[in-house]
Amino acid sequence: MRHYEIMFIVSPNGTEEDIDKINGQIEGVITAGGGKAVKIEKLGKRRLAYVVNKFREGSYVLFTIEADGPIVREIERRLRVMDLVIKYLTVRMDDEMKRLEKIKAHRQKRAARRGRAHAEGGERRGPSPAEQMPEE
């Protein structure tokens, strides 16, 4: 299964109950298809960057899910036909998660090397300027 983030914007005319109903429908599609809704975030009402269907603001909702392609296609189809949803976006996060894990592992390895070097007496790259001075 792959990781996805689905963000959609609900019309400002929609109530909290309408948003909860949409979330329940989408979560039902995910679980019925064998997927898993990892996280559901209601981000609240925000001003849109540009006018969409004559609306200047909307309520944002973010789903983080683990699912297969057919489930995601069904979710997108349902979002497309819902009148209250004015915009949606689906992003596959597998590549991003791999990249973040690789960066995290690299940072941990580098920190371990630094910790080992400092424990051995610090990183010395050569004699200090005082040691380089010839004795008279």
Short mmCIF file of N, CA and C in Angstrom, two decimals:
data_model
loop_
_atom_site.label_atom_id
_atom_site.label_comp_id
_atom_site.label_asym_id
_atom_site.label_seq_id
_atom_site.Cartn_x
_atom_site.Cartn_y
_atom_site.Cartn_z
N MET A 1 0.84 -1.18 0.00
CA MET A 1 0.00 0.00 0.00
C MET A 1 0.88 1.24 0.00
N ARG A 2 0.37 2.26 -0.62
CA ARG A 2 1.11 3.51 -0.71
C ARG A 2 0.51 4.56 0.22
N HIS A 3 1.32 5.54 0.51
CA HIS A 3 0.91 6.64 1.37
C HIS A 3 0.48 7.82 0.50
N TYR A 4 -0.65 8.41 0.85
CA TYR A 4 -1.18 9.56 0.12
C TYR A 4 -1.63 10.62 1.10
N GLU A 5 -1.61 11.87 0.64
CA GLU A 5 -2.25 12.97 1.34
C GLU A 5 -3.31 13.52 0.41
N ILE A 6 -4.52 13.63 0.90
CA ILE A 6 -5.62 14.19 0.13
C ILE A 6 -6.11 15.42 0.88
N MET A 7 -6.00 16.56 0.22
CA MET A 7 -6.51 17.80 0.82
C MET A 7 -7.67 18.29 -0.04
N PHE A 8 -8.73 18.69 0.62
CA PHE A 8 -9.84 19.27 -0.12
C PHE A 8 -10.38 20.48 0.63
N ILE A 9 -11.06 21.35 -0.14
CA ILE A 9 -11.61 22.58 0.40
C ILE A 9 -13.12 22.50 0.28
N VAL A 10 -13.79 22.71 1.41
CA VAL A 10 -15.25 22.68 1.45
C VAL A 10 -15.75 24.12 1.40
N SER A 11 -16.85 24.31 0.69
CA SER A 11 -17.47 25.61 0.54
C SER A 11 -17.72 26.26 1.91
N PRO A 12 -17.59 27.59 2.01
CA PRO A 12 -17.85 28.25 3.29
C PRO A 12 -19.31 28.13 3.73
N ASN A 13 -20.19 27.76 2.81
CA ASN A 13 -21.60 27.55 3.16
C ASN A 13 -21.81 26.25 3.93
N GLY A 14 -20.84 25.34 3.87
CA GLY A 14 -20.95 24.05 4.55
C GLY A 14 -20.77 24.19 6.05
N THR A 15 -21.57 23.45 6.81
CA THR A 15 -21.48 23.49 8.27
C THR A 15 -20.49 22.42 8.74
N GLU A 16 -20.21 22.42 10.03
CA GLU A 16 -19.33 21.41 10.62
C GLU A 16 -19.91 20.01 10.44
N GLU A 17 -21.22 19.90 10.52
CA GLU A 17 -21.87 18.60 10.34
C GLU A 17 -21.67 18.10 8.90
N ASP A 18 -21.75 19.02 7.93
CA ASP A 18 -21.52 18.65 6.53
C ASP A 18 -20.09 18.14 6.34
N ILE A 19 -19.13 18.83 6.96
CA ILE A 19 -17.72 18.43 6.84
C ILE A 19 -17.52 17.06 7.49
N ASP A 20 -18.14 16.84 8.65
CA ASP A 20 -18.03 15.54 9.32
C ASP A 20 -18.65 14.43 8.48
N LYS A 21 -19.76 14.75 7.80
CA LYS A 21 -20.42 13.77 6.94
C LYS A 21 -19.52 13.39 5.76
N ILE A 22 -18.89 14.39 5.14
CA ILE A 22 -17.97 14.13 4.03
C ILE A 22 -16.79 13.29 4.51
N ASN A 23 -16.23 13.65 5.67
CA ASN A 23 -15.11 12.89 6.23
C ASN A 23 -15.51 11.44 6.50
N GLY A 24 -16.72 11.23 7.01
CA GLY A 24 -17.20 9.88 7.27
C GLY A 24 -17.34 9.07 6.00
N GLN A 25 -17.86 9.70 4.93
CA GLN A 25 -18.01 9.01 3.65
C GLN A 25 -16.65 8.60 3.09
N ILE A 26 -15.70 9.52 3.14
CA ILE A 26 -14.38 9.23 2.59
C ILE A 26 -13.68 8.15 3.42
N GLU A 27 -13.80 8.25 4.73
CA GLU A 27 -13.19 7.23 5.59
C GLU A 27 -13.83 5.86 5.34
N GLY A 28 -15.14 5.84 5.08
CA GLY A 28 -15.83 4.59 4.75
C GLY A 28 -15.32 3.97 3.47
N VAL A 29 -15.07 4.80 2.45
CA VAL A 29 -14.53 4.30 1.18
C VAL A 29 -13.14 3.69 1.40
N ILE A 30 -12.33 4.37 2.22
CA ILE A 30 -10.96 3.90 2.48
C ILE A 30 -10.98 2.55 3.19
N THR A 31 -11.76 2.44 4.26
CA THR A 31 -11.78 1.19 5.02
C THR A 31 -12.45 0.06 4.25
N ALA A 32 -13.49 0.38 3.45
CA ALA A 32 -14.16 -0.65 2.65
C ALA A 32 -13.23 -1.23 1.59
N GLY A 33 -12.30 -0.40 1.09
CA GLY A 33 -11.37 -0.87 0.07
C GLY A 33 -10.13 -1.54 0.64
N GLY A 34 -10.03 -1.61 1.95
CA GLY A 34 -8.88 -2.27 2.57
C GLY A 34 -7.75 -1.31 2.92
N GLY A 35 -8.01 -0.02 2.84
CA GLY A 35 -7.00 0.97 3.19
C GLY A 35 -7.11 1.39 4.64
N LYS A 36 -6.31 2.39 4.99
CA LYS A 36 -6.29 2.85 6.38
C LYS A 36 -6.15 4.36 6.41
N ALA A 37 -7.04 5.03 7.13
CA ALA A 37 -6.95 6.48 7.32
C ALA A 37 -6.02 6.72 8.50
N VAL A 38 -4.81 7.18 8.21
CA VAL A 38 -3.81 7.38 9.26
C VAL A 38 -4.14 8.60 10.10
N LYS A 39 -4.52 9.71 9.42
CA LYS A 39 -4.77 10.95 10.15
C LYS A 39 -5.79 11.77 9.38
N ILE A 40 -6.71 12.41 10.10
CA ILE A 40 -7.69 13.32 9.50
C ILE A 40 -7.57 14.64 10.26
N GLU A 41 -7.23 15.70 9.54
CA GLU A 41 -7.07 17.01 10.16
C GLU A 41 -8.04 18.00 9.55
N LYS A 42 -8.82 18.64 10.41
CA LYS A 42 -9.64 19.77 9.96
C LYS A 42 -8.82 21.03 10.22
N LEU A 43 -8.42 21.69 9.17
CA LEU A 43 -7.56 22.86 9.30
C LEU A 43 -8.34 24.15 9.46
N GLY A 44 -9.65 24.09 9.36
CA GLY A 44 -10.49 25.24 9.61
C GLY A 44 -10.68 26.13 8.38
N LYS A 45 -11.41 27.23 8.59
CA LYS A 45 -11.68 28.17 7.50
C LYS A 45 -10.46 29.05 7.25
N ARG A 46 -10.14 29.18 5.97
CA ARG A 46 -9.01 30.02 5.57
C ARG A 46 -9.38 30.76 4.30
N ARG A 47 -8.69 31.84 4.08
CA ARG A 47 -8.87 32.61 2.86
C ARG A 47 -8.14 31.91 1.71
N LEU A 48 -8.79 31.83 0.56
CA LEU A 48 -8.19 31.20 -0.60
C LEU A 48 -7.22 32.16 -1.29
N ALA A 49 -6.23 31.62 -1.97
CA ALA A 49 -5.24 32.44 -2.67
C ALA A 49 -5.87 33.16 -3.85
N TYR A 50 -6.88 32.54 -4.45
CA TYR A 50 -7.61 33.15 -5.57
C TYR A 50 -9.05 32.68 -5.51
N VAL A 51 -9.91 33.36 -6.23
CA VAL A 51 -11.33 33.04 -6.22
C VAL A 51 -11.57 31.71 -6.93
N VAL A 52 -12.30 30.80 -6.26
CA VAL A 52 -12.65 29.50 -6.82
C VAL A 52 -14.17 29.38 -6.77
N ASN A 53 -14.80 29.25 -7.91
CA ASN A 53 -16.27 29.14 -7.99
C ASN A 53 -16.97 30.26 -7.21
N LYS A 54 -16.46 31.46 -7.32
CA LYS A 54 -17.00 32.66 -6.67
C LYS A 54 -16.85 32.65 -5.16
N PHE A 55 -15.98 31.80 -4.62
CA PHE A 55 -15.72 31.76 -3.17
C PHE A 55 -14.34 32.34 -2.89
N ARG A 56 -14.24 33.10 -1.80
CA ARG A 56 -12.96 33.67 -1.40
C ARG A 56 -12.36 32.96 -0.20
N GLU A 57 -13.14 32.12 0.46
CA GLU A 57 -12.63 31.34 1.59
C GLU A 57 -13.27 29.96 1.59
N GLY A 58 -12.69 29.06 2.37
CA GLY A 58 -13.21 27.70 2.45
C GLY A 58 -12.62 26.98 3.65
N SER A 59 -13.22 25.85 4.00
CA SER A 59 -12.74 25.04 5.11
C SER A 59 -11.84 23.93 4.55
N TYR A 60 -10.63 23.87 5.05
CA TYR A 60 -9.63 22.91 4.57
C TYR A 60 -9.68 21.64 5.41
N VAL A 61 -9.53 20.49 4.73
CA VAL A 61 -9.48 19.19 5.41
C VAL A 61 -8.33 18.40 4.78
N LEU A 62 -7.51 17.76 5.62
CA LEU A 62 -6.37 16.98 5.15
C LEU A 62 -6.50 15.55 5.64
N PHE A 63 -6.46 14.60 4.70
CA PHE A 63 -6.46 13.17 5.00
C PHE A 63 -5.07 12.63 4.71
N THR A 64 -4.50 11.86 5.62
CA THR A 64 -3.28 11.10 5.37
C THR A 64 -3.70 9.63 5.40
N ILE A 65 -3.50 8.94 4.27
CA ILE A 65 -4.04 7.59 4.16
C ILE A 65 -2.99 6.61 3.62
N GLU A 66 -3.23 5.34 3.86
CA GLU A 66 -2.49 4.24 3.23
C GLU A 66 -3.51 3.47 2.41
N ALA A 67 -3.33 3.48 1.08
CA ALA A 67 -4.31 2.83 0.22
C ALA A 67 -3.68 2.50 -1.13
N ASP A 68 -4.45 1.79 -1.95
CA ASP A 68 -4.03 1.46 -3.31
C ASP A 68 -4.68 2.43 -4.29
N GLY A 69 -4.24 2.36 -5.54
CA GLY A 69 -4.72 3.26 -6.58
C GLY A 69 -6.22 3.28 -6.80
N PRO A 70 -6.88 2.12 -6.88
CA PRO A 70 -8.33 2.12 -7.10
C PRO A 70 -9.11 2.84 -6.00
N ILE A 71 -8.65 2.73 -4.77
CA ILE A 71 -9.33 3.42 -3.66
C ILE A 71 -9.19 4.93 -3.83
N VAL A 72 -7.99 5.38 -4.19
CA VAL A 72 -7.75 6.80 -4.36
C VAL A 72 -8.59 7.34 -5.52
N ARG A 73 -8.68 6.58 -6.60
CA ARG A 73 -9.51 7.01 -7.73
C ARG A 73 -10.98 7.15 -7.32
N GLU A 74 -11.45 6.23 -6.50
CA GLU A 74 -12.85 6.30 -6.04
C GLU A 74 -13.06 7.51 -5.14
N ILE A 75 -12.10 7.81 -4.28
CA ILE A 75 -12.20 9.00 -3.42
C ILE A 75 -12.25 10.26 -4.27
N GLU A 76 -11.36 10.35 -5.26
CA GLU A 76 -11.34 11.52 -6.13
C GLU A 76 -12.66 11.65 -6.90
N ARG A 77 -13.21 10.53 -7.36
CA ARG A 77 -14.48 10.57 -8.08
C ARG A 77 -15.59 11.12 -7.18
N ARG A 78 -15.61 10.66 -5.94
CA ARG A 78 -16.65 11.13 -5.01
C ARG A 78 -16.46 12.60 -4.67
N LEU A 79 -15.22 13.04 -4.49
CA LEU A 79 -14.98 14.46 -4.20
C LEU A 79 -15.40 15.32 -5.38
N ARG A 80 -15.19 14.82 -6.59
CA ARG A 80 -15.52 15.58 -7.80
C ARG A 80 -17.03 15.83 -7.90
N VAL A 81 -17.86 14.87 -7.47
CA VAL A 81 -19.31 15.02 -7.62
C VAL A 81 -19.99 15.68 -6.42
N MET A 82 -19.27 15.88 -5.33
CA MET A 82 -19.86 16.55 -4.16
C MET A 82 -19.93 18.05 -4.42
N ASP A 83 -21.13 18.61 -4.20
CA ASP A 83 -21.33 20.04 -4.46
C ASP A 83 -20.59 20.92 -3.46
N LEU A 84 -20.44 20.47 -2.24
CA LEU A 84 -19.79 21.28 -1.21
C LEU A 84 -18.27 21.36 -1.39
N VAL A 85 -17.67 20.38 -2.05
CA VAL A 85 -16.21 20.38 -2.24
C VAL A 85 -15.90 21.23 -3.46
N ILE A 86 -15.12 22.31 -3.24
CA ILE A 86 -14.83 23.21 -4.36
C ILE A 86 -13.46 22.94 -4.99
N LYS A 87 -12.57 22.24 -4.28
CA LYS A 87 -11.25 21.94 -4.82
C LYS A 87 -10.67 20.77 -4.03
N TYR A 88 -9.85 19.93 -4.70
CA TYR A 88 -9.18 18.84 -4.00
C TYR A 88 -7.83 18.58 -4.67
N LEU A 89 -6.93 17.96 -3.91
CA LEU A 89 -5.60 17.62 -4.41
C LEU A 89 -5.14 16.34 -3.73
N THR A 90 -4.61 15.41 -4.53
CA THR A 90 -4.08 14.16 -4.00
C THR A 90 -2.59 14.09 -4.32
N VAL A 91 -1.78 13.78 -3.31
CA VAL A 91 -0.32 13.70 -3.47
C VAL A 91 0.16 12.37 -2.93
N ARG A 92 0.94 11.65 -3.74
CA ARG A 92 1.54 10.39 -3.28
C ARG A 92 2.79 10.74 -2.49
N MET A 93 2.90 10.22 -1.27
CA MET A 93 3.97 10.62 -0.35
C MET A 93 5.08 9.59 -0.22
N ASP A 94 5.05 8.47 -0.93
CA ASP A 94 6.07 7.43 -0.78
C ASP A 94 7.47 7.96 -1.04
N ASP A 95 7.65 8.64 -2.17
CA ASP A 95 8.98 9.14 -2.52
C ASP A 95 9.46 10.16 -1.51
N GLU A 96 8.57 11.01 -1.06
CA GLU A 96 8.92 12.04 -0.08
C GLU A 96 9.31 11.39 1.25
N MET A 97 8.59 10.36 1.67
CA MET A 97 8.91 9.69 2.93
C MET A 97 10.26 8.99 2.86
N LYS A 98 10.55 8.36 1.72
CA LYS A 98 11.86 7.72 1.54
C LYS A 98 12.97 8.74 1.61
N ARG A 99 12.76 9.90 0.97
CA ARG A 99 13.77 10.94 0.97
C ARG A 99 14.00 11.46 2.38
N LEU A 100 12.92 11.68 3.14
CA LEU A 100 13.06 12.17 4.51
C LEU A 100 13.75 11.15 5.41
N GLU A 101 13.46 9.86 5.24
CA GLU A 101 14.13 8.82 6.02
C GLU A 101 15.61 8.76 5.70
N LYS A 102 15.95 8.94 4.42
CA LYS A 102 17.35 8.93 4.02
C LYS A 102 18.10 10.11 4.64
N ILE A 103 17.50 11.28 4.63
CA ILE A 103 18.11 12.47 5.23
C ILE A 103 18.28 12.26 6.73
N LYS A 104 17.26 11.70 7.38
CA LYS A 104 17.32 11.47 8.82
C LYS A 104 18.44 10.49 9.17
N ALA A 105 18.57 9.41 8.39
CA ALA A 105 19.63 8.43 8.64
C ALA A 105 21.00 9.07 8.44
N HIS A 106 21.14 9.90 7.42
CA HIS A 106 22.42 10.57 7.17
C HIS A 106 22.78 11.49 8.33
N ARG A 107 21.80 12.24 8.84
CA ARG A 107 22.06 13.14 9.96
C ARG A 107 22.44 12.38 11.22
N GLN A 108 21.77 11.25 11.46
CA GLN A 108 22.10 10.45 12.65
C GLN A 108 23.51 9.88 12.54
N LYS A 109 23.88 9.42 11.34
CA LYS A 109 25.22 8.87 11.13
C LYS A 109 26.28 9.95 11.35
N ARG A 110 26.01 11.14 10.82
CA ARG A 110 26.95 12.24 10.97
C ARG A 110 27.06 12.67 12.43
N ALA A 111 25.95 12.70 13.15
CA ALA A 111 25.97 13.05 14.57
C ALA A 111 26.74 12.00 15.37
N ALA A 112 26.59 10.74 15.01
CA ALA A 112 27.32 9.67 15.70
C ALA A 112 28.82 9.81 15.47
N ARG A 113 29.21 10.15 14.24
CA ARG A 113 30.63 10.37 13.96
C ARG A 113 31.17 11.53 14.75
N ARG A 114 30.40 12.62 14.81
CA ARG A 114 30.85 13.80 15.57
C ARG A 114 30.97 13.47 17.05
N GLY A 115 30.01 12.74 17.58
CA GLY A 115 30.05 12.37 18.99
C GLY A 115 31.24 11.50 19.30
N ARG A 116 31.59 10.58 18.41
CA ARG A 116 32.73 9.70 18.59
C ARG A 116 34.03 10.50 18.51
N ALA A 117 34.11 11.45 17.58
CA ALA A 117 35.31 12.26 17.41
C ALA A 117 35.54 13.15 18.63
N HIS A 118 34.45 13.72 19.17
CA HIS A 118 34.60 14.58 20.34
C HIS A 118 34.96 13.76 21.57
N ALA A 119 34.49 12.54 21.65
CA ALA A 119 34.81 11.68 22.78
C ALA A 119 36.28 11.25 22.75
N GLU A 120 36.87 11.17 21.58
CA GLU A 120 38.27 10.77 21.44
C GLU A 120 39.23 11.94 21.61
N GLY A 121 38.74 13.07 21.98
CA GLY A 121 39.63 14.21 22.19
C GLY A 121 39.43 15.32 21.18
N GLY A 122 38.40 15.27 20.44
CA GLY A 122 38.11 16.34 19.49
C GLY A 122 38.78 16.10 18.15
N GLU A 123 38.31 16.84 17.19
CA GLU A 123 38.88 16.73 15.85
C GLU A 123 40.04 17.70 15.72
N ARG A 124 41.24 17.18 15.59
CA ARG A 124 42.41 18.03 15.41
C ARG A 124 42.91 17.81 14.01
N ARG A 125 43.06 18.87 13.33
CA ARG A 125 43.46 18.76 11.94
C ARG A 125 44.95 19.00 11.75
N GLY A 126 45.61 19.39 12.76
CA GLY A 126 47.03 19.66 12.64
C GLY A 126 47.51 20.39 13.87
N PRO A 127 48.79 20.72 13.91
CA PRO A 127 49.31 21.42 15.08
C PRO A 127 48.74 22.83 15.16
N SER A 128 48.58 23.31 16.40
CA SER A 128 48.08 24.66 16.59
C SER A 128 49.15 25.66 16.19
N PRO A 129 48.78 26.92 15.98
CA PRO A 129 49.79 27.92 15.59
C PRO A 129 50.93 28.05 16.61
N ALA A 130 50.62 27.86 17.89
CA ALA A 130 51.67 27.95 18.91
C ALA A 130 52.65 26.80 18.77
N GLU A 131 52.18 25.64 18.38
CA GLU A 131 53.06 24.49 18.21
C GLU A 131 53.91 24.60 16.95
N GLN A 132 53.48 25.38 15.99
CA GLN A 132 54.21 25.54 14.76
C GLN A 132 55.41 26.50 14.89
N MET A 133 55.39 27.35 15.90
CA MET A 133 56.46 28.34 16.09
C MET A 133 57.75 27.66 16.48
N PRO A 134 58.84 27.97 15.80
CA PRO A 134 60.12 27.36 16.18
C PRO A 134 60.59 27.93 17.51
N GLU A 135 61.25 27.10 18.29
CA GLU A 135 61.73 27.55 19.59
C GLU A 135 63.06 28.31 19.40
N GLU A 136 63.26 29.33 20.17
CA GLU A 136 64.48 30.13 20.05
C GLU A 136 65.43 29.90 21.16
#
